[in-house]
Coordinates of C-alpha atoms and ligand atoms in Angstrom, one line a residue:
M27 CA -23.9 -83.5 -35.6
A28 CA -24.0 -86.0 -38.7
T29 CA -23.3 -89.7 -37.5
T30 CA -21.4 -92.3 -39.6
A31 CA -25.0 -93.6 -41.0
D32 CA -25.9 -90.0 -42.1
T33 CA -22.5 -89.5 -43.9
D34 CA -22.4 -93.0 -45.3
A35 CA -26.3 -92.6 -46.7
M36 CA -25.5 -89.1 -48.4
R37 CA -22.4 -90.5 -50.0
R38 CA -24.6 -93.0 -51.5
A39 CA -26.9 -90.4 -52.8
I40 CA -24.1 -88.4 -54.3
A41 CA -23.2 -91.4 -56.3
L42 CA -26.2 -92.1 -57.4
A43 CA -26.8 -88.6 -58.3
A44 CA -23.7 -89.2 -60.7
R45 CA -25.4 -91.7 -62.6
A46 CA -27.2 -89.5 -64.6
L47 CA -24.4 -86.9 -65.4
G48 CA -24.9 -85.8 -69.4
A49 CA -28.4 -87.0 -69.2
T50 CA -30.7 -84.7 -67.3
S51 CA -30.3 -81.4 -68.7
P52 CA -31.4 -78.8 -68.2
N53 CA -32.1 -80.2 -64.9
P54 CA -29.4 -80.7 -61.6
V55 CA -28.3 -84.9 -61.2
V56 CA -29.8 -85.4 -57.8
G57 CA -30.0 -88.5 -55.8
C58 CA -32.0 -89.8 -52.7
V59 CA -31.4 -92.4 -50.1
I60 CA -34.5 -93.0 -47.5
L61 CA -33.6 -95.2 -44.3
D62 CA -36.5 -96.3 -42.3
A63 CA -37.1 -95.3 -38.7
A64 CA -35.0 -98.0 -37.6
G65 CA -32.1 -96.8 -39.3
Q66 CA -31.9 -99.6 -42.2
P67 CA -32.3 -98.7 -45.8
A68 CA -35.4 -98.7 -47.2
G69 CA -35.4 -97.3 -50.6
E70 CA -33.2 -95.0 -53.1
G71 CA -33.2 -93.3 -56.4
F72 CA -32.0 -90.5 -58.6
H73 CA -33.0 -88.2 -61.3
R74 CA -32.4 -89.9 -64.6
R75 CA -33.6 -87.5 -67.2
A76 CA -35.7 -84.1 -67.3
G77 CA -39.7 -84.5 -67.3
G78 CA -39.1 -87.7 -65.4
P79 CA -39.6 -88.2 -61.7
H80 CA -37.3 -86.6 -59.1
A81 CA -34.9 -88.5 -56.9
E82 CA -37.0 -88.1 -54.0
I83 CA -40.0 -89.9 -56.0
H84 CA -38.0 -92.9 -57.0
A85 CA -36.7 -93.3 -53.7
L86 CA -40.0 -92.6 -52.0
R87 CA -41.5 -95.5 -54.6
A88 CA -38.9 -97.8 -53.6
A89 CA -39.7 -97.5 -49.6
G90 CA -43.1 -97.8 -50.0
D91 CA -44.7 -97.8 -46.3
R92 CA -41.1 -98.1 -44.6
A93 CA -41.1 -94.1 -45.6
R94 CA -42.9 -93.6 -42.4
G95 CA -41.0 -92.0 -39.5
G96 CA -37.6 -92.4 -41.6
T97 CA -35.1 -90.1 -43.0
A98 CA -34.5 -88.8 -46.7
Y99 CA -31.1 -87.6 -47.6
V100 CA -30.8 -85.7 -50.6
T101 CA -28.0 -84.1 -52.2
L102 CA -30.0 -81.1 -53.3
E103 CA -32.8 -79.5 -51.8
P104 CA -35.7 -80.9 -52.6
C105 CA -37.8 -78.9 -55.0
D106 CA -41.0 -76.7 -53.4
H107 CA -42.6 -76.0 -57.2
T108 CA -45.0 -77.9 -59.5
G109 CA -43.0 -78.2 -62.7
R110 CA -43.6 -81.1 -65.0
T111 CA -43.7 -83.0 -61.7
G112 CA -45.3 -82.4 -58.8
P113 CA -43.8 -80.8 -55.7
C114 CA -41.0 -83.3 -53.8
S115 CA -41.1 -81.1 -50.7
Q116 CA -45.0 -82.1 -50.3
A117 CA -44.2 -85.9 -51.6
L118 CA -41.6 -86.5 -48.8
A119 CA -44.2 -84.8 -46.2
E120 CA -47.2 -86.7 -47.5
A121 CA -45.0 -90.1 -47.2
G122 CA -44.6 -89.2 -43.5
I123 CA -41.0 -88.8 -43.7
A124 CA -39.6 -87.9 -40.1
R125 CA -36.5 -86.1 -41.0
V126 CA -35.0 -84.7 -44.4
V127 CA -31.0 -83.8 -44.5
Y128 CA -29.7 -82.4 -47.8
A129 CA -26.7 -81.4 -49.1
V130 CA -26.9 -78.2 -50.8
G131 CA -29.8 -75.5 -51.1
D132 CA -31.4 -74.9 -54.4
P133 CA -30.7 -71.7 -56.0
T134 CA -33.1 -71.5 -58.3
P135 CA -36.0 -69.0 -57.9
Q136 CA -38.7 -71.4 -59.1
A137 CA -37.4 -74.6 -57.1
T138 CA -36.1 -73.1 -53.9
G139 CA -38.0 -73.0 -50.6
G140 CA -38.3 -76.8 -50.1
A141 CA -36.9 -76.9 -47.0
G142 CA -39.3 -74.2 -45.4
T143 CA -42.1 -76.1 -46.3
L144 CA -40.9 -79.6 -44.8
R145 CA -40.4 -77.7 -41.8
A146 CA -43.9 -75.8 -41.6
A147 CA -45.2 -79.6 -42.3
G148 CA -43.5 -80.7 -39.0
V149 CA -40.4 -82.4 -40.5
Q150 CA -36.9 -81.9 -39.8
V151 CA -34.8 -80.2 -41.7
E152 CA -30.9 -80.3 -41.7
A153 CA -28.8 -78.5 -44.6
G154 CA -25.2 -78.8 -45.6
L155 CA -24.1 -82.6 -45.1
L156 CA -20.9 -83.2 -47.2
A157 CA -22.3 -79.9 -49.4
E158 CA -18.6 -79.5 -50.7
E159 CA -18.7 -83.4 -52.4
A160 CA -22.2 -82.9 -53.4
E161 CA -21.4 -79.1 -55.2
A162 CA -18.8 -80.9 -56.8
G163 CA -21.0 -83.3 -58.6
N164 CA -23.4 -80.5 -59.6
A165 CA -20.7 -78.4 -60.7
A166 CA -22.0 -78.1 -64.2
W167 CA -26.0 -77.3 -63.4
L168 CA -24.6 -74.8 -60.2
T169 CA -22.4 -73.0 -62.4
S170 CA -24.9 -72.5 -65.1
V171 CA -27.4 -71.5 -62.5
R172 CA -24.6 -68.9 -61.4
L173 CA -23.3 -67.7 -64.7
G174 CA -26.1 -68.0 -67.1
R175 CA -24.0 -70.0 -69.4
P176 CA -23.1 -73.9 -69.6
Y177 CA -20.3 -74.8 -67.2
V178 CA -17.0 -75.6 -69.8
L179 CA -14.5 -78.2 -69.4
W180 CA -11.5 -78.1 -71.5
K181 CA -10.0 -81.2 -72.3
Y182 CA -6.8 -82.0 -74.4
A183 CA -4.3 -85.0 -75.1
A184 CA -1.0 -83.9 -75.1
T185 CA 2.6 -85.0 -75.7
L186 CA 5.2 -85.0 -72.6
D187 CA 6.4 -81.6 -74.2
G188 CA 3.2 -80.2 -74.6
R189 CA 1.9 -80.7 -78.1
I190 CA -1.2 -81.8 -79.7
A191 CA -0.1 -82.4 -83.2
A192 CA 2.8 -82.9 -84.9
A193 CA 4.3 -80.6 -87.2
D194 CA 2.9 -82.1 -90.3
T195 CA -0.9 -81.7 -88.5
T196 CA -1.2 -85.6 -87.7
S197 CA -2.3 -85.8 -84.1
R198 CA -3.6 -89.6 -84.3
W199 CA -3.0 -91.1 -81.7
I200 CA -1.2 -89.1 -79.3
T201 CA -2.7 -91.0 -76.0
S202 CA -3.5 -94.4 -75.3
A203 CA -6.5 -96.3 -76.0
E204 CA -7.4 -96.0 -72.2
S205 CA -7.1 -92.2 -72.5
R206 CA -9.1 -92.3 -75.3
A207 CA -12.2 -94.4 -73.7
D208 CA -12.0 -92.2 -70.9
V209 CA -12.8 -89.2 -72.9
H210 CA -15.7 -91.3 -74.1
R211 CA -16.9 -91.0 -70.7
L212 CA -16.2 -87.3 -70.4
R213 CA -18.7 -86.8 -73.8
A214 CA -21.0 -88.9 -72.2
E215 CA -21.1 -86.5 -69.1
A216 CA -21.3 -83.6 -71.3
D217 CA -24.4 -82.0 -72.6
A218 CA -22.4 -80.6 -76.0
V219 CA -18.9 -81.4 -77.5
V220 CA -17.4 -78.5 -79.2
V221 CA -14.7 -78.2 -81.5
G222 CA -13.3 -75.6 -83.8
S223 CA -13.1 -75.5 -87.7
G224 CA -9.3 -76.6 -87.5
T225 CA -9.9 -79.4 -85.9
A226 CA -12.7 -80.4 -88.2
R227 CA -10.8 -79.9 -91.3
A228 CA -7.7 -81.5 -90.0
D229 CA -9.4 -84.7 -88.2
D230 CA -13.1 -84.9 -89.4
P231 CA -13.9 -85.6 -86.1
H232 CA -16.9 -88.0 -85.2
L233 CA -17.2 -86.5 -81.3
A234 CA -20.2 -89.1 -80.4
V235 CA -20.0 -91.5 -77.8
R236 CA -19.0 -94.9 -77.9
G237 CA -18.4 -97.8 -75.4
V238 CA -20.5 -95.7 -72.7
D239 CA -23.7 -98.0 -71.7
G240 CA -27.0 -96.4 -71.6
A241 CA -25.1 -93.1 -72.6
V242 CA -27.1 -89.8 -73.8
Q243 CA -25.4 -88.8 -76.6
P244 CA -24.3 -85.2 -76.9
L245 CA -25.0 -82.1 -79.0
R246 CA -22.1 -82.2 -81.6
V247 CA -21.1 -78.7 -82.3
V248 CA -18.6 -77.3 -84.8
V249 CA -17.6 -73.6 -84.7
D250 CA -17.2 -73.1 -88.3
T251 CA -17.3 -69.1 -89.1
E252 CA -16.9 -69.0 -92.7
A253 CA -19.1 -72.7 -93.0
T254 CA -16.2 -73.9 -94.8
A255 CA -14.8 -76.8 -92.6
V256 CA -18.0 -79.1 -92.5
R257 CA -18.8 -80.6 -96.1
P258 CA -21.3 -83.1 -96.9
G259 CA -20.5 -86.2 -95.7
A260 CA -18.1 -85.4 -92.6
R261 CA -18.7 -88.0 -89.8
V262 CA -20.0 -85.5 -87.8
L263 CA -23.0 -85.2 -89.8
D264 CA -23.7 -88.8 -89.6
G265 CA -26.8 -89.6 -87.4
A266 CA -24.9 -91.0 -84.1
A267 CA -25.6 -87.9 -82.2
P268 CA -27.4 -84.3 -83.1
T269 CA -25.2 -81.8 -84.2
L270 CA -25.1 -78.0 -84.5
I271 CA -23.2 -75.8 -86.9
A272 CA -22.1 -72.3 -85.4
V273 CA -21.2 -69.8 -88.3
A274 CA -21.5 -66.2 -88.9
D275 CA -24.3 -64.0 -89.7
D276 CA -23.2 -63.9 -93.7
A277 CA -22.0 -67.1 -94.3
D278 CA -23.0 -69.1 -97.2
T279 CA -24.5 -72.6 -95.7
T280 CA -26.5 -73.7 -98.9
H281 CA -24.3 -76.7 -99.1
L282 CA -25.6 -77.9 -95.7
K283 CA -29.0 -77.8 -96.8
A284 CA -29.7 -81.7 -97.3
A285 CA -26.6 -82.9 -95.9
G286 CA -27.8 -84.0 -92.6
P287 CA -29.1 -87.8 -91.9
G288 CA -31.4 -88.9 -94.8
D289 CA -30.6 -85.8 -96.7
E290 CA -32.5 -83.5 -93.9
P291 CA -31.0 -79.6 -93.4
V292 CA -28.3 -79.7 -90.9
D293 CA -28.9 -77.1 -87.8
V294 CA -27.0 -74.2 -88.5
V295 CA -27.2 -71.5 -85.9
R296 CA -25.7 -67.9 -87.1
L297 CA -24.0 -65.9 -84.6
P298 CA -22.1 -62.6 -84.4
R299 CA -18.3 -62.5 -85.2
A300 CA -15.7 -61.5 -82.8
E301 CA -12.7 -59.9 -83.6
R302 CA -11.5 -63.8 -84.5
G303 CA -14.2 -66.0 -85.3
L304 CA -17.4 -66.0 -83.7
S305 CA -18.3 -64.3 -80.4
V306 CA -17.8 -67.3 -77.9
P307 CA -20.1 -65.5 -75.1
A308 CA -22.9 -65.5 -78.2
L309 CA -22.1 -69.3 -78.7
L310 CA -22.6 -70.2 -75.3
A311 CA -25.5 -68.5 -74.6
E312 CA -26.9 -70.1 -77.5
L313 CA -26.1 -73.5 -76.3
H314 CA -27.8 -72.5 -72.8
A315 CA -30.8 -71.6 -74.6
R316 CA -30.9 -75.0 -76.0
G317 CA -31.0 -76.5 -72.6
V318 CA -26.9 -77.0 -72.8
R319 CA -25.6 -77.1 -69.4
S320 CA -22.2 -78.6 -69.8
V321 CA -19.8 -78.3 -72.8
L322 CA -17.0 -80.4 -73.5
L323 CA -14.4 -78.3 -75.6
E324 CA -12.4 -80.8 -77.3
G325 CA -10.1 -78.0 -78.9
G326 CA -8.4 -77.2 -81.1
P327 CA -5.5 -74.6 -79.2
T328 CA -6.8 -72.0 -81.3
L329 CA -10.4 -71.9 -80.3
A330 CA -9.3 -73.0 -76.6
G331 CA -7.3 -70.2 -76.6
A332 CA -10.6 -67.6 -77.4
F333 CA -12.8 -69.5 -74.5
V334 CA -9.6 -68.9 -72.0
A335 CA -9.6 -65.4 -73.0
A336 CA -13.1 -65.5 -72.7
G337 CA -12.8 -66.3 -69.1
A338 CA -14.9 -69.4 -70.1
V339 CA -13.2 -72.5 -68.9
D340 CA -14.4 -73.7 -66.0
K341 CA -12.5 -77.1 -65.5
V342 CA -9.3 -78.5 -67.4
V343 CA -8.7 -81.8 -68.0
G344 CA -5.3 -82.8 -70.0
Y345 CA -4.0 -86.2 -70.4
L346 CA -0.4 -86.2 -71.0
A347 CA 1.3 -88.9 -73.0
P348 CA 5.0 -90.3 -72.4
V349 CA 5.7 -89.1 -75.7
L350 CA 7.9 -86.2 -77.6
L351 CA 7.6 -84.4 -80.6
G352 CA 9.6 -81.3 -80.7
A353 CA 7.6 -79.6 -83.0
G354 CA 4.1 -79.1 -83.7
P355 CA 1.1 -76.8 -81.9
A356 CA 0.7 -76.4 -78.4
A357 CA -1.8 -77.3 -76.4
L358 CA -3.5 -73.9 -75.9
G359 CA -3.5 -71.1 -78.8
D360 CA -3.2 -67.5 -77.7
A361 CA -5.3 -66.4 -74.8
G362 CA -4.5 -63.2 -74.7
I363 CA -1.5 -63.7 -72.2
T364 CA 1.4 -61.7 -72.8
T365 CA 3.2 -61.6 -69.5
I366 CA 4.3 -64.2 -66.5
A367 CA 2.4 -61.9 -64.5
R368 CA -0.9 -62.3 -66.1
A369 CA -0.4 -66.3 -66.4
L370 CA -3.8 -67.9 -65.6
R371 CA -2.8 -69.8 -62.4
L372 CA -5.1 -73.3 -61.8
R373 CA -5.3 -75.2 -58.9
M374 CA -4.6 -78.9 -59.6
T375 CA -7.4 -81.3 -58.1
E376 CA -6.4 -84.3 -59.4
T377 CA -3.7 -86.2 -61.1
V378 CA -4.6 -89.9 -62.2
R379 CA -2.5 -92.6 -63.9
I380 CA -4.6 -93.6 -67.2
G381 CA -3.0 -96.8 -68.5
P382 CA 0.6 -95.4 -69.8
D383 CA -0.5 -91.6 -69.4
L384 CA -1.3 -89.1 -66.9
R385 CA -4.6 -87.5 -66.5
I386 CA -4.0 -84.0 -64.9
T387 CA -7.3 -82.0 -63.8
A388 CA -7.4 -78.7 -62.8
T389 CA -9.6 -75.3 -62.2
P390 CA -8.9 -71.8 -62.5
G391 CA -9.6 -69.1 -59.9
H392 CA -8.0 -70.6 -57.1
S393 CA -4.4 -70.4 -55.6
P394 CA -2.4 -73.4 -56.0
A395 CA -3.7 -76.1 -53.2
D396 CA -2.5 -79.9 -52.5
S397 CA -3.2 -82.0 -55.0
T398 CA -3.1 -86.2 -55.3
T399 CA -1.6 -88.6 -57.3
T400 CA -3.5 -92.1 -57.6
A401 CA -2.4 -95.1 -59.7
V402 CA -5.7 -96.1 -60.7
P403 CA -5.4 -99.6 -62.7
T404 CA -7.7 -99.5 -65.7
S405 CA -10.4 -101.4 -64.6
H406 CA -11.1 -99.0 -61.5
K407 CA -10.6 -95.6 -63.3
E408 CA -14.1 -95.1 -64.0
R409 CA -15.3 -92.8 -61.4
Ligands
LIG14 N1 -4.4 -83.4 -79.3 C1 -5.7 -82.6 -78.8 O1 -6.4 -83.0 -77.9 C2 -6.4 -82.1 -80.0 C3 -7.9 -81.6 -79.9 C4 -8.4 -80.9 -80.7 C5 -7.3 -80.9 -82.0 N2 -6.1 -81.1 -82.2 C6 -5.2 -80.9 -83.3 O2 -5.6 -79.1 -83.6 C7 -5.2 -79.2 -84.6 C8 -6.3 -77.7 -85.1 O3 -6.2 -76.7 -84.5 P1 -6.2 -75.4 -84.5 O4 -6.3 -74.6 -83.6 O5 -6.2 -75.1 -86.0 O6 -8.4 -75.8 -84.7 P2 -9.4 -75.2 -83.8 O7 -9.5 -74.5 -82.4 O8 -10.3 -76.6 -83.9 O9 -10.3 -74.3 -84.4 C9 -9.7 -73.0 -85.1 C10 -10.6 -72.0 -85.6 O10 -11.9 -72.1 -85.2 C11 -12.5 -70.8 -85.8 N3 -13.3 -70.1 -84.7 C12 -14.4 -70.0 -84.8 N4 -14.7 -68.8 -83.5 C13 -13.6 -68.2 -83.0 C14 -12.5 -67.6 -82.1 N5 -13.8 -67.1 -81.4 N6 -11.4 -68.1 -81.6 C15 -10.8 -68.3 -82.7 N7 -11.0 -69.2 -83.3 C16 -12.4 -69.3 -84.0 C17 -11.3 -70.2 -86.8 O11 -11.7 -70.6 -88.1 P3 -12.8 -69.8 -88.8 O12 -13.4 -68.6 -88.2 O13 -12.4 -69.7 -90.0 O14 -14.1 -70.8 -88.5 C18 -10.3 -70.7 -86.1 O15 -9.4 -70.6 -87.1 C19 -5.5 -80.2 -85.6 O16 -3.9 -80.6 -85.8 C20 -6.0 -81.3 -84.6 O17 -5.6 -82.2 -84.9 C21 -5.3 -81.5 -80.9

């Protein structure tokens, strides 16, 4: 039976893990808190980047001798393998930790087994504390392990009547500065930001993160089948973040040969065509192979429709502004849904006021359930 001290420590570990969202791929985010034998905080840490020490190692270093006889709370089962760093199970046992409480089991065949190693070393091991919260915090990585493709969050900004641009294609700015700042947080938490050629052509978007301290820039991806939308001088080709242009096998990319920063060639990947544009599964497989575990799909509606049709949207975040347009494209284009019985029903997981706008978060694949509505002052909206 978990005590309040147990749940407090695990909740702190989950919060620590979240600090590195967007920075650890292809690894998960992990947080660790160590309480000494008397139950006092002795050390804490989180995995900051792939190749760096795991959360447990940071926490053990901070705790020093006070780890002996103490309890380690870890959001993910301690690893049992030697990758770029040594096995955490062994490090915890050697430091004299008496009890390990972890939230979620490690599903990867190469890292699993830490709990068994710890038990064999005489350490008391408990699993499952705040598992749902910890899983939500690691949703991107866990989904990518389970499905073998990156987790996809589709984000859009719309008027109250569901339009993402005016009839003349102008769309800046539908939502408020507060909502746009929130989108930069989403970008910072993602490994890649993806848009279609229509958005590249209409908006010349930059897609890099601005205004988030310590953010790791995501890979900017434009899905540009014929290689005609991203021209030399496009904002997405500056040096602010890496960029990848996805094109068809037979597209002419001569103009991209010296269009990168410092006249370097632009990174181009050739993918198979689909009925319309490029194959979404092939794009996601390519991104996964490049270590991308989470994608922020920023539109537009045509590409988003293709992702929905491919069953490749894991979360939807819609920013709704109290604005009416009455004409202009809808947030989502054709997703192959022709009758109400086949509507993609989502479970609303959160609604938050952001400045004058409403941010709605929903996930597919569940029946409607309870949701929350919260008024969050701007200064408190960062989570
Ligand atoms: N408010 C918002 O949240 C928001 C966000 C983004 C965009 N927008 C607005 O949306 C408008 C552009 O939307 P859009 O729908 O025209 O552009 P889009 O969705 O960005 O791009 C669509 C294009 O992507 C290419 N594509 C490549 N693979 C595809 C696939 N598998 N399925 C579908 N398309 C694929 C197709 O052109 P090719 O095959 O020729 O490359 C297609 O025409 C602009 O007005 C922009 O301002 C608004």
